[in-house]
Amino acid sequence: MKIKPPASARVYLVGGAVRDALLGLPAGDRDYVVVGATAEAMRAAGFAQVGREFPVFLHPQTGEEYALARTERKSGRGHTGFVVHADPAVTLEEDLARRDFTINAIAQAADGTLVDPFGGVRDIQARVLRHVGPAFVEDPLRVLRAARFLARLAPLGFTLAPETLALMRQMAQAGELASLTPERVWQELARALRSPAPGAFLRTLRAAGALAAVLPEVDALYGVPQRADYHPEVDTGVHVELVCDMAARLAPGDDVVGFAALCHDLGKALTPAALLPRHPQHEQRGLAPLRALCARLKVPNEHRELALACCAEHLHVHRLAELRAATVHDLLTRVGGFRRPARIAQLATVCEADARGRTGFAEAAYPQAAQLRRLHAAALAVDSTAIAARGLHGPAFGAALRRARIAAIAQARGEAVDTAPDSAAEQA
């Protein structure tokens, strides 16, 4: 038997499903708002209520969300301080009024008719991201959501409405973003990094004066000069925007690679002024702020470890052709390439994004990426069981395996291979 909402209810498709259909984008999750029903009636119809505070229900057959029309009233500071009121008397327009942006405040009836009280269709046509109403300022998370939507929609030509940017600045200046939890900040950041244009996320937050509140280590990069012969964009913050966008192009939807791209140059903000525009040792200087950022936002270990590896080693990868085979081997070891083989491809991608994330270099060749992957594959192909069969164990086994891998790297480069044992222990 097909489960349906109560007969007295009016059901509308809302939110992202309507917006994306109007934009011609692939369909995602389908969410519905139910007008004129009670929680008791929804449960009686066979819907499963999610939680106690919010009147949201799951369809038992499709898993789609059905939420009772509701209003929200600010009751405290931050993005969680709201009192929710759901009642059969709440209208569709009242429900849509609580939403963040006009493009998300469009509903579609079962017959296809659009309900658009705030001009969302017009803003989609004009490619403008605009807040619905003055209640926007009540939720500081919406500042990050605006920036994240620009990361997704900027390639389609979307810009931020000036009046929305003004409200975002007001919220940032009032210190509202300090109430955001690390988990919510990370969630929005990760979603931005999975978007096609993460650089727009950074630009939008900075324009709103909000980047310093959520990512001070990244905000500190803006205005820091680099050598124009290597970096025609000069400004390190602009470089990071370009690198993030290139990472999104090279590894679409990969927020692990995206986070490493975002953080690879944090040390440039700490370069002594007397050394500018050069940045010697910025790789090592960047590790402390990177660790602080990861600790504050509770960044997952996978993201943290790749970001630390890329921060420390990206210049070595750029100079890969100059490195001795033994140095290449030790680089692969330091970043965990033999324990976590997939990390080398990620490192290569981040380094390519760094090299091509410069003004005028977007289409430049970066042979180091393919070369690093090839040398890594050669080292991985070494048969450790054959070494163990020689009766070696402990330090002698480790030394022999290292030497064999170095030889494989050298051979893959067409270099002469030194087959002499490293130590007396290995000869035993």
CSV table of C-alpha atoms in Angstrom, one decimal:
chain,number,residue,atom,x,y,z
A,1,MET,CA,0.0,0.0,0.0
A,2,LYS,CA,1.3,3.4,-0.9
A,3,ILE,CA,1.8,5.7,2.1
A,4,LYS,CA,0.4,9.3,1.6
A,5,PRO,CA,0.2,12.3,3.8
A,6,PRO,CA,-3.2,13.0,5.4
A,7,ALA,CA,-6.0,13.7,2.9
A,8,SER,CA,-6.6,17.2,4.4
A,9,ALA,CA,-3.0,18.2,4.0
A,10,ARG,CA,-1.4,20.2,1.1
A,11,VAL,CA,2.0,19.0,0.1
A,12,TYR,CA,4.7,21.0,-1.8
A,13,LEU,CA,8.1,20.2,-3.1
A,14,VAL,CA,10.5,22.8,-1.6
A,15,GLY,CA,14.1,23.9,-1.4
A,16,GLY,CA,17.0,22.6,-3.4
A,17,ALA,CA,15.0,20.3,-5.6
A,18,VAL,CA,13.0,23.1,-6.9
A,19,ARG,CA,16.0,25.5,-7.2
A,20,ASP,CA,18.2,23.0,-9.0
A,21,ALA,CA,15.4,22.0,-11.5
A,22,LEU,CA,15.0,25.7,-12.4
A,23,LEU,CA,18.8,25.9,-12.8
A,24,GLY,CA,18.9,22.8,-15.0
A,25,LEU,CA,21.1,21.0,-12.5
A,26,PRO,CA,20.9,17.3,-11.7
A,27,ALA,CA,18.2,16.4,-9.1
A,28,GLY,CA,19.3,15.8,-5.6
A,29,ASP,CA,17.2,15.0,-2.5
A,30,ARG,CA,13.6,15.8,-2.7
A,31,ASP,CA,12.1,17.5,0.4
A,32,TYR,CA,8.5,18.4,1.0
A,33,VAL,CA,6.6,20.8,3.3
A,34,VAL,CA,3.1,19.7,4.5
A,35,VAL,CA,0.5,22.4,5.2
A,36,GLY,CA,-2.6,21.8,7.2
A,37,ALA,CA,-1.5,18.6,9.1
A,38,THR,CA,-0.6,17.7,12.6
A,39,ALA,CA,2.2,15.5,13.9
A,40,GLU,CA,-0.3,13.0,15.1
A,41,ALA,CA,-2.0,12.8,11.7
A,42,MET,CA,1.4,12.2,10.0
A,43,ARG,CA,2.3,9.4,12.4
A,44,ALA,CA,-1.1,7.9,11.9
A,45,ALA,CA,-0.5,7.9,8.1
A,46,GLY,CA,2.6,5.9,8.6
A,47,PHE,CA,5.3,8.5,8.6
A,48,ALA,CA,8.2,8.2,11.0
A,49,GLN,CA,9.0,11.3,13.0
A,50,VAL,CA,12.6,12.4,13.2
A,51,GLY,CA,13.5,13.7,16.7
A,52,ARG,CA,11.1,15.5,19.0
A,53,GLU,CA,11.9,19.2,18.6
A,54,PHE,CA,11.4,19.5,14.8
A,55,PRO,CA,8.3,18.3,13.0
A,56,VAL,CA,10.1,16.4,10.3
A,57,PHE,CA,9.0,13.0,9.1
A,58,LEU,CA,10.5,10.3,6.8
A,59,HIS,CA,8.4,8.5,4.2
A,60,PRO,CA,8.7,4.8,5.1
A,61,GLN,CA,9.0,3.8,1.5
A,62,THR,CA,11.0,6.5,-0.2
A,63,GLY,CA,13.0,7.9,2.8
A,64,GLU,CA,12.1,11.4,1.6
A,65,GLU,CA,11.6,14.2,4.2
A,66,TYR,CA,8.2,15.7,4.9
A,67,ALA,CA,8.3,18.7,7.3
A,68,LEU,CA,5.2,20.3,8.7
A,69,ALA,CA,4.9,24.0,7.8
A,70,ARG,CA,6.5,25.9,10.6
A,71,THR,CA,7.7,29.3,11.8
A,72,GLU,CA,10.8,30.1,13.9
A,73,ARG,CA,11.3,32.7,16.5
A,74,LYS,CA,14.7,33.8,17.8
A,75,SER,CA,15.1,32.9,21.5
A,76,GLY,CA,18.9,33.2,22.1
A,77,ARG,CA,22.3,33.9,20.7
A,78,GLY,CA,23.8,31.8,17.9
A,79,HIS,CA,22.4,29.5,15.2
A,80,THR,CA,20.6,27.1,17.6
A,81,GLY,CA,18.6,29.6,19.6
A,82,PHE,CA,15.2,29.3,18.0
A,83,VAL,CA,11.7,28.3,19.1
A,84,VAL,CA,9.9,26.3,16.4
A,85,HIS,CA,6.2,26.5,16.0
A,86,ALA,CA,4.4,24.0,13.8
A,87,ASP,CA,0.6,24.2,13.5
A,88,PRO,CA,-2.0,23.3,10.8
A,89,ALA,CA,-2.7,27.1,10.7
A,90,VAL,CA,0.8,28.0,9.5
A,91,THR,CA,0.7,28.9,5.9
A,92,LEU,CA,3.1,27.9,3.1
A,93,GLU,CA,4.2,31.6,2.7
A,94,GLU,CA,5.0,31.8,6.5
A,95,ASP,CA,7.1,28.6,6.1
A,96,LEU,CA,8.9,29.9,3.1
A,97,ALA,CA,9.6,33.2,4.9
A,98,ARG,CA,11.8,31.5,7.5
A,99,ARG,CA,14.2,30.3,4.8
A,100,ASP,CA,17.6,31.8,4.0
A,101,PHE,CA,17.7,32.8,0.4
A,102,THR,CA,15.0,33.6,-2.2
A,103,ILE,CA,16.2,30.8,-4.5
A,104,ASN,CA,15.6,28.4,-1.7
A,105,ALA,CA,12.1,29.8,-0.8
A,106,ILE,CA,10.2,28.5,-3.9
A,107,ALA,CA,7.6,25.7,-3.5
A,108,GLN,CA,6.1,23.5,-6.2
A,109,ALA,CA,2.6,22.0,-6.0
A,110,ALA,CA,1.8,18.6,-7.3
A,111,ASP,CA,0.5,20.0,-10.6
A,112,GLY,CA,3.8,21.9,-11.2
A,113,THR,CA,2.6,25.3,-10.1
A,114,LEU,CA,5.3,27.4,-8.4
A,115,VAL,CA,4.7,29.4,-5.3
A,116,ASP,CA,7.3,32.1,-5.2
A,117,PRO,CA,6.4,34.9,-2.7
A,118,PHE,CA,9.9,36.3,-2.5
A,119,GLY,CA,11.0,36.5,-6.1
A,120,GLY,CA,13.3,33.5,-6.1
A,121,VAL,CA,12.6,32.7,-9.8
A,122,ARG,CA,13.5,36.2,-10.7
A,123,ASP,CA,16.7,35.9,-8.8
A,124,ILE,CA,17.6,32.6,-10.4
A,125,GLN,CA,17.1,34.2,-13.8
A,126,ALA,CA,19.2,37.2,-12.8
A,127,ARG,CA,21.8,34.9,-11.1
A,128,VAL,CA,21.6,36.7,-7.8
A,129,LEU,CA,21.9,35.2,-4.3
A,130,ARG,CA,19.7,37.3,-2.1
A,131,HIS,CA,18.4,36.9,1.5
A,132,VAL,CA,14.6,36.4,2.1
A,133,GLY,CA,14.1,39.0,4.8
A,134,PRO,CA,15.4,40.7,7.9
A,135,ALA,CA,15.3,37.5,9.9
A,136,PHE,CA,18.5,36.5,8.0
A,137,VAL,CA,20.6,38.2,10.7
A,138,GLU,CA,19.2,35.9,13.4
A,139,ASP,CA,21.3,32.9,12.3
A,140,PRO,CA,25.1,33.5,11.9
A,141,LEU,CA,25.4,30.2,10.1
A,142,ARG,CA,23.8,31.8,7.1
A,143,VAL,CA,27.0,33.9,6.6
A,144,LEU,CA,28.8,30.6,5.9
A,145,ARG,CA,25.9,29.2,3.9
A,146,ALA,CA,26.0,32.3,1.6
A,147,ALA,CA,29.7,31.8,1.0
A,148,ARG,CA,29.2,28.1,0.4
A,149,PHE,CA,26.4,28.7,-2.1
A,150,LEU,CA,28.6,31.0,-4.0
A,151,ALA,CA,31.3,28.3,-4.2
A,152,ARG,CA,28.7,26.2,-5.9
A,153,LEU,CA,26.9,28.8,-8.0
A,154,ALA,CA,29.6,31.3,-9.0
A,155,PRO,CA,30.5,29.2,-12.1
A,156,LEU,CA,26.9,29.7,-13.2
A,157,GLY,CA,27.3,33.4,-13.0
A,158,PHE,CA,25.8,34.0,-9.5
A,159,THR,CA,26.8,37.1,-7.5
A,160,LEU,CA,25.8,38.2,-4.0
A,161,ALA,CA,23.2,40.9,-3.6
A,162,PRO,CA,24.7,44.0,-2.1
A,163,GLU,CA,22.1,44.2,0.6
A,164,THR,CA,22.8,40.6,1.6
A,165,LEU,CA,26.5,41.3,1.8
A,166,ALA,CA,25.8,44.4,4.0
A,167,LEU,CA,23.8,42.2,6.4
A,168,MET,CA,26.6,39.6,6.5
A,169,ARG,CA,29.1,42.4,7.4
A,170,GLN,CA,26.8,43.6,10.1
A,171,MET,CA,26.7,40.1,11.6
A,172,ALA,CA,30.5,39.7,11.4
A,173,GLN,CA,31.1,43.0,13.0
A,174,ALA,CA,28.7,42.2,15.8
A,175,GLY,CA,30.8,39.1,16.6
A,176,GLU,CA,27.9,36.7,15.8
A,177,LEU,CA,30.1,34.1,14.2
A,178,ALA,CA,31.9,33.4,17.5
A,179,SER,CA,28.8,31.4,18.5
A,180,LEU,CA,29.2,28.9,15.7
A,181,THR,CA,30.4,25.4,16.8
A,182,PRO,CA,33.5,24.0,15.2
A,183,GLU,CA,31.5,21.1,13.8
A,184,ARG,CA,29.2,23.5,11.9
A,185,VAL,CA,32.0,25.6,10.6
A,186,TRP,CA,33.8,22.4,9.4
A,187,GLN,CA,30.7,21.1,7.8
A,188,GLU,CA,30.2,24.3,5.7
A,189,LEU,CA,33.9,24.5,4.8
A,190,ALA,CA,34.0,20.8,3.7
A,191,ARG,CA,30.9,21.4,1.5
A,192,ALA,CA,32.5,24.5,0.0
A,193,LEU,CA,35.7,22.5,-0.8
A,194,ARG,CA,33.6,19.9,-2.6
A,195,SER,CA,32.1,22.6,-4.7
A,196,PRO,CA,33.4,23.8,-8.2
A,197,ALA,CA,34.7,27.2,-7.0
A,198,PRO,CA,36.0,27.1,-3.4
A,199,GLY,CA,37.8,30.3,-4.0
A,200,ALA,CA,34.4,32.1,-4.1
A,201,PHE,CA,33.8,30.8,-0.6
A,202,LEU,CA,37.0,32.5,0.6
A,203,ARG,CA,36.3,35.8,-1.3
A,204,THR,CA,32.8,36.0,0.0
A,205,LEU,CA,33.7,35.5,3.6
A,206,ARG,CA,36.6,38.0,3.3
A,207,ALA,CA,34.3,40.6,1.6
A,208,ALA,CA,31.9,40.2,4.6
A,209,GLY,CA,34.7,40.6,7.1
A,210,ALA,CA,34.0,37.0,8.3
A,211,LEU,CA,37.0,35.1,7.1
A,212,ALA,CA,39.1,36.2,10.1
A,213,ALA,CA,36.5,34.9,12.5
A,214,VAL,CA,36.4,31.3,11.1
A,215,LEU,CA,39.7,30.8,9.3
A,216,PRO,CA,42.1,33.4,10.7
A,217,GLU,CA,45.1,31.4,9.5
A,218,VAL,CA,43.9,31.8,5.9
A,219,ASP,CA,42.7,35.4,6.3
A,220,ALA,CA,46.3,36.3,7.4
A,221,LEU,CA,47.6,35.3,3.9
A,222,TYR,CA,45.8,38.2,2.2
A,223,GLY,CA,48.0,41.2,1.5
A,224,VAL,CA,51.2,39.1,1.9
A,225,PRO,CA,53.3,39.5,-1.3
A,226,GLN,CA,55.1,36.9,-3.2
A,227,ARG,CA,57.7,37.2,-6.0
A,228,ALA,CA,55.9,38.4,-9.1
A,229,ASP,CA,58.2,36.3,-11.4
A,230,TYR,CA,56.8,33.1,-9.8
A,231,HIS,CA,53.4,34.5,-8.7
A,232,PRO,CA,52.0,37.1,-11.1
A,233,GLU,CA,49.0,37.3,-8.8
A,234,VAL,CA,51.4,38.5,-6.0
A,235,ASP,CA,48.9,38.3,-3.2
A,236,THR,CA,49.2,35.0,-1.3
A,237,GLY,CA,45.5,35.0,-0.4
A,238,VAL,CA,44.6,35.3,-4.1
A,239,HIS,CA,47.0,32.5,-4.8
A,240,VAL,CA,45.3,30.2,-2.3
A,241,GLU,CA,41.9,31.0,-4.0
A,242,LEU,CA,43.4,29.9,-7.3
A,243,VAL,CA,44.9,26.8,-5.9
A,244,CYS,CA,41.6,25.8,-4.2
A,245,ASP,CA,39.8,26.3,-7.5
A,246,MET,CA,42.4,24.3,-9.4
A,247,ALA,CA,42.2,21.5,-6.8
A,248,ALA,CA,38.4,21.4,-7.4
A,249,ARG,CA,39.0,21.1,-11.1
A,250,LEU,CA,41.6,18.3,-10.8
A,251,ALA,CA,39.8,16.4,-8.1
A,252,PRO,CA,36.1,17.3,-8.2
A,253,GLY,CA,34.2,16.8,-5.0
A,254,ASP,CA,37.3,15.7,-3.0
A,255,ASP,CA,37.4,17.8,0.2
A,256,VAL,CA,40.5,15.9,1.4
A,257,VAL,CA,42.6,17.2,-1.5
A,258,GLY,CA,40.7,20.6,-1.2
A,259,PHE,CA,41.6,21.1,2.4
A,260,ALA,CA,45.3,20.3,1.8
A,261,ALA,CA,45.2,22.8,-1.1
A,262,LEU,CA,43.7,25.4,1.2
A,263,CYS,CA,46.4,25.0,3.9
A,264,HIS,CA,49.5,24.3,1.9
A,265,ASP,CA,51.0,27.9,2.2
A,266,LEU,CA,49.9,29.0,5.7
A,267,GLY,CA,53.5,29.6,6.6
A,268,LYS,CA,53.7,32.5,4.2
A,269,ALA,CA,51.7,34.6,6.7
A,270,LEU,CA,54.6,34.1,9.2
A,271,THR,CA,57.5,35.1,6.9
A,272,PRO,CA,59.5,37.9,8.6
A,273,ALA,CA,58.8,41.2,6.8
A,274,ALA,CA,62.5,41.7,6.0
A,275,LEU,CA,62.5,38.6,3.8
A,276,LEU,CA,59.5,39.5,1.7
A,277,PRO,CA,58.6,38.8,-1.0
A,278,ARG,CA,60.6,35.7,-0.6
A,279,HIS,CA,59.3,33.0,1.7
A,280,PRO,CA,62.2,30.7,2.8
A,281,GLN,CA,61.2,27.9,5.1
A,282,HIS,CA,57.5,28.7,4.8
A,283,GLU,CA,56.8,25.0,4.6
A,284,GLN,CA,58.0,24.4,8.2
A,285,ARG,CA,56.5,27.7,9.4
A,286,GLY,CA,53.1,26.5,8.2
A,287,LEU,CA,52.9,23.4,10.3
A,288,ALA,CA,52.1,25.1,13.6
A,289,PRO,CA,49.1,27.2,12.3
A,290,LEU,CA,47.9,24.2,10.3
A,291,ARG,CA,47.9,22.1,13.5
A,292,ALA,CA,46.1,24.9,15.4
A,293,LEU,CA,43.4,25.2,12.6
A,294,CYS,CA,42.8,21.4,12.6
A,295,ALA,CA,42.5,21.3,16.4
A,296,ARG,CA,40.1,24.2,16.6
A,297,LEU,CA,37.8,22.9,13.8
A,298,LYS,CA,38.2,19.2,14.8
A,299,VAL,CA,39.3,18.4,11.3
A,300,PRO,CA,39.2,14.6,10.5
A,301,ASN,CA,42.6,12.8,10.7
A,302,GLU,CA,42.6,12.0,7.0
A,303,HIS,CA,42.4,15.6,6.0
A,304,ARG,CA,44.9,16.7,8.7
A,305,GLU,CA,47.5,14.2,7.7
A,306,LEU,CA,47.4,14.9,4.0
A,307,ALA,CA,47.4,18.7,4.7
A,308,LEU,CA,50.5,18.4,6.9
A,309,ALA,CA,52.3,16.3,4.3
A,310,CYS,CA,51.5,18.8,1.5
A,311,CYS,CA,52.5,21.7,3.7
A,312,ALA,CA,55.9,20.2,4.5
A,313,GLU,CA,56.8,18.6,1.2
A,314,HIS,CA,55.2,20.6,-1.7
A,315,LEU,CA,58.5,22.3,-2.7
A,316,HIS,CA,60.3,19.0,-2.8
A,317,VAL,CA,57.7,17.7,-5.2
A,318,HIS,CA,58.1,20.8,-7.4
A,319,ARG,CA,61.9,20.1,-7.5
A,320,LEU,CA,61.4,16.4,-8.1
A,321,ALA,CA,63.7,16.2,-11.1
A,322,GLU,CA,66.6,17.6,-9.0
A,323,LEU,CA,66.2,15.0,-6.2
A,324,ARG,CA,68.4,12.0,-5.9
A,325,ALA,CA,66.7,8.6,-6.0
A,326,ALA,CA,67.3,8.1,-2.2
A,327,THR,CA,65.8,11.5,-1.5
A,328,VAL,CA,62.7,10.6,-3.5
A,329,HIS,CA,62.4,7.4,-1.5
A,330,ASP,CA,62.7,9.2,1.8
A,331,LEU,CA,60.1,11.7,0.7
A,332,LEU,CA,57.7,8.9,-0.1
A,333,THR,CA,58.4,7.4,3.3
A,334,ARG,CA,57.9,10.6,5.2
A,335,VAL,CA,54.4,11.2,3.8
A,336,GLY,CA,53.3,7.6,4.4
A,337,GLY,CA,53.4,6.5,0.8
A,338,PHE,CA,54.2,2.9,1.6
A,339,ARG,CA,51.6,2.6,4.4
A,340,ARG,CA,48.9,4.7,2.6
A,341,PRO,CA,49.7,4.4,-1.1
A,342,ALA,CA,46.7,6.5,-2.1
A,343,ARG,CA,48.3,9.5,-0.4
A,344,ILE,CA,51.0,9.9,-3.1
A,345,ALA,CA,48.4,10.5,-5.8
A,346,GLN,CA,46.7,13.0,-3.5
A,347,LEU,CA,50.0,14.8,-2.8
A,348,ALA,CA,50.7,14.9,-6.5
A,349,THR,CA,47.3,16.5,-7.2
A,350,VAL,CA,47.7,19.1,-4.5
A,351,CYS,CA,51.2,20.1,-5.8
A,352,GLU,CA,49.9,20.3,-9.4
A,353,ALA,CA,47.0,22.5,-8.1
A,354,ASP,CA,49.7,24.7,-6.4
A,355,ALA,CA,51.8,25.0,-9.5
A,356,ARG,CA,48.8,25.7,-11.8
A,357,GLY,CA,46.9,27.9,-9.3
A,358,ARG,CA,48.8,31.0,-10.4
A,359,THR,CA,47.7,33.8,-12.7
A,360,GLY,CA,48.5,32.7,-16.3
A,361,PHE,CA,49.5,29.1,-15.3
A,362,ALA,CA,46.1,27.4,-15.3
A,363,GLU,CA,46.9,25.4,-18.5
A,364,ALA,CA,50.6,24.9,-17.8
A,365,ALA,CA,52.1,21.4,-17.8
A,366,TYR,CA,53.1,19.9,-14.5
A,367,PRO,CA,55.1,16.7,-15.3
A,368,GLN,CA,56.1,16.2,-11.7
A,369,ALA,CA,52.7,14.8,-10.8
A,370,ALA,CA,52.9,11.9,-13.3
A,371,GLN,CA,56.5,11.4,-12.5
A,372,LEU,CA,55.9,11.2,-8.7
A,373,ARG,CA,53.1,8.6,-9.3
A,374,ARG,CA,55.4,6.6,-11.6
A,375,LEU,CA,58.4,6.5,-9.2
A,376,HIS,CA,56.1,5.6,-6.3
A,377,ALA,CA,54.6,2.7,-8.4
A,378,ALA,CA,58.1,1.5,-9.2
A,379,ALA,CA,59.1,1.5,-5.5
A,380,LEU,CA,55.8,-0.2,-4.5
A,381,ALA,CA,56.5,-3.0,-7.0
A,382,VAL,CA,59.6,-4.2,-5.1
A,383,ASP,CA,59.0,-7.7,-3.8
A,384,SER,CA,59.6,-7.6,-0.1
A,385,THR,CA,59.0,-11.4,0.2
A,386,ALA,CA,62.0,-12.0,-2.0
A,387,ILE,CA,64.1,-9.9,0.4
A,388,ALA,CA,62.8,-11.8,3.4
A,389,ALA,CA,63.6,-15.1,1.7
A,390,ARG,CA,67.3,-14.1,1.8
A,391,GLY,CA,67.0,-14.6,5.6
A,392,LEU,CA,67.1,-10.9,6.4
A,393,HIS,CA,65.0,-9.5,9.3
A,394,GLY,CA,64.9,-6.5,11.6
A,395,PRO,CA,67.2,-3.6,10.7
A,396,ALA,CA,68.9,-5.7,8.0
A,397,PHE,CA,65.6,-6.3,6.2
A,398,GLY,CA,64.6,-2.6,6.4
A,399,ALA,CA,67.9,-1.6,5.0
A,400,ALA,CA,67.7,-4.1,2.1
A,401,LEU,CA,64.1,-3.1,1.3
A,402,ARG,CA,65.0,0.6,1.3
A,403,ARG,CA,68.0,-0.1,-1.0
A,404,ALA,CA,65.8,-2.1,-3.4
A,405,ARG,CA,63.2,0.6,-3.6
A,406,ILE,CA,65.8,3.3,-4.2
A,407,ALA,CA,67.2,1.1,-7.0
A,408,ALA,CA,63.7,0.7,-8.5
A,409,ILE,CA,63.2,4.5,-8.4
A,410,ALA,CA,66.6,5.0,-10.1
A,411,GLN,CA,65.8,2.4,-12.7
A,412,ALA,CA,62.5,4.0,-13.4
A,413,ARG,CA,64.3,7.3,-14.1
A,414,GLY,CA,66.8,5.6,-16.4
A,415,GLU,CA,69.7,6.2,-13.9
A,416,ALA,CA,72.5,3.8,-13.0
A,417,VAL,CA,71.6,1.5,-10.2
A,418,ASP,CA,74.0,0.9,-7.3
A,419,THR,CA,73.4,-2.7,-6.1
A,420,ALA,CA,76.0,-2.8,-3.4
A,421,PRO,CA,74.6,-3.5,0.1
A,422,ASP,CA,74.2,-0.6,2.5
A,423,SER,CA,75.8,-2.2,5.5
A,424,ALA,CA,77.6,-5.2,6.9
A,425,ALA,CA,74.4,-6.3,8.6
A,426,GLU,CA,72.7,-6.5,5.2
A,427,GLN,CA,75.6,-8.6,3.8
A,428,ALA,CA,75.1,-11.2,6.6
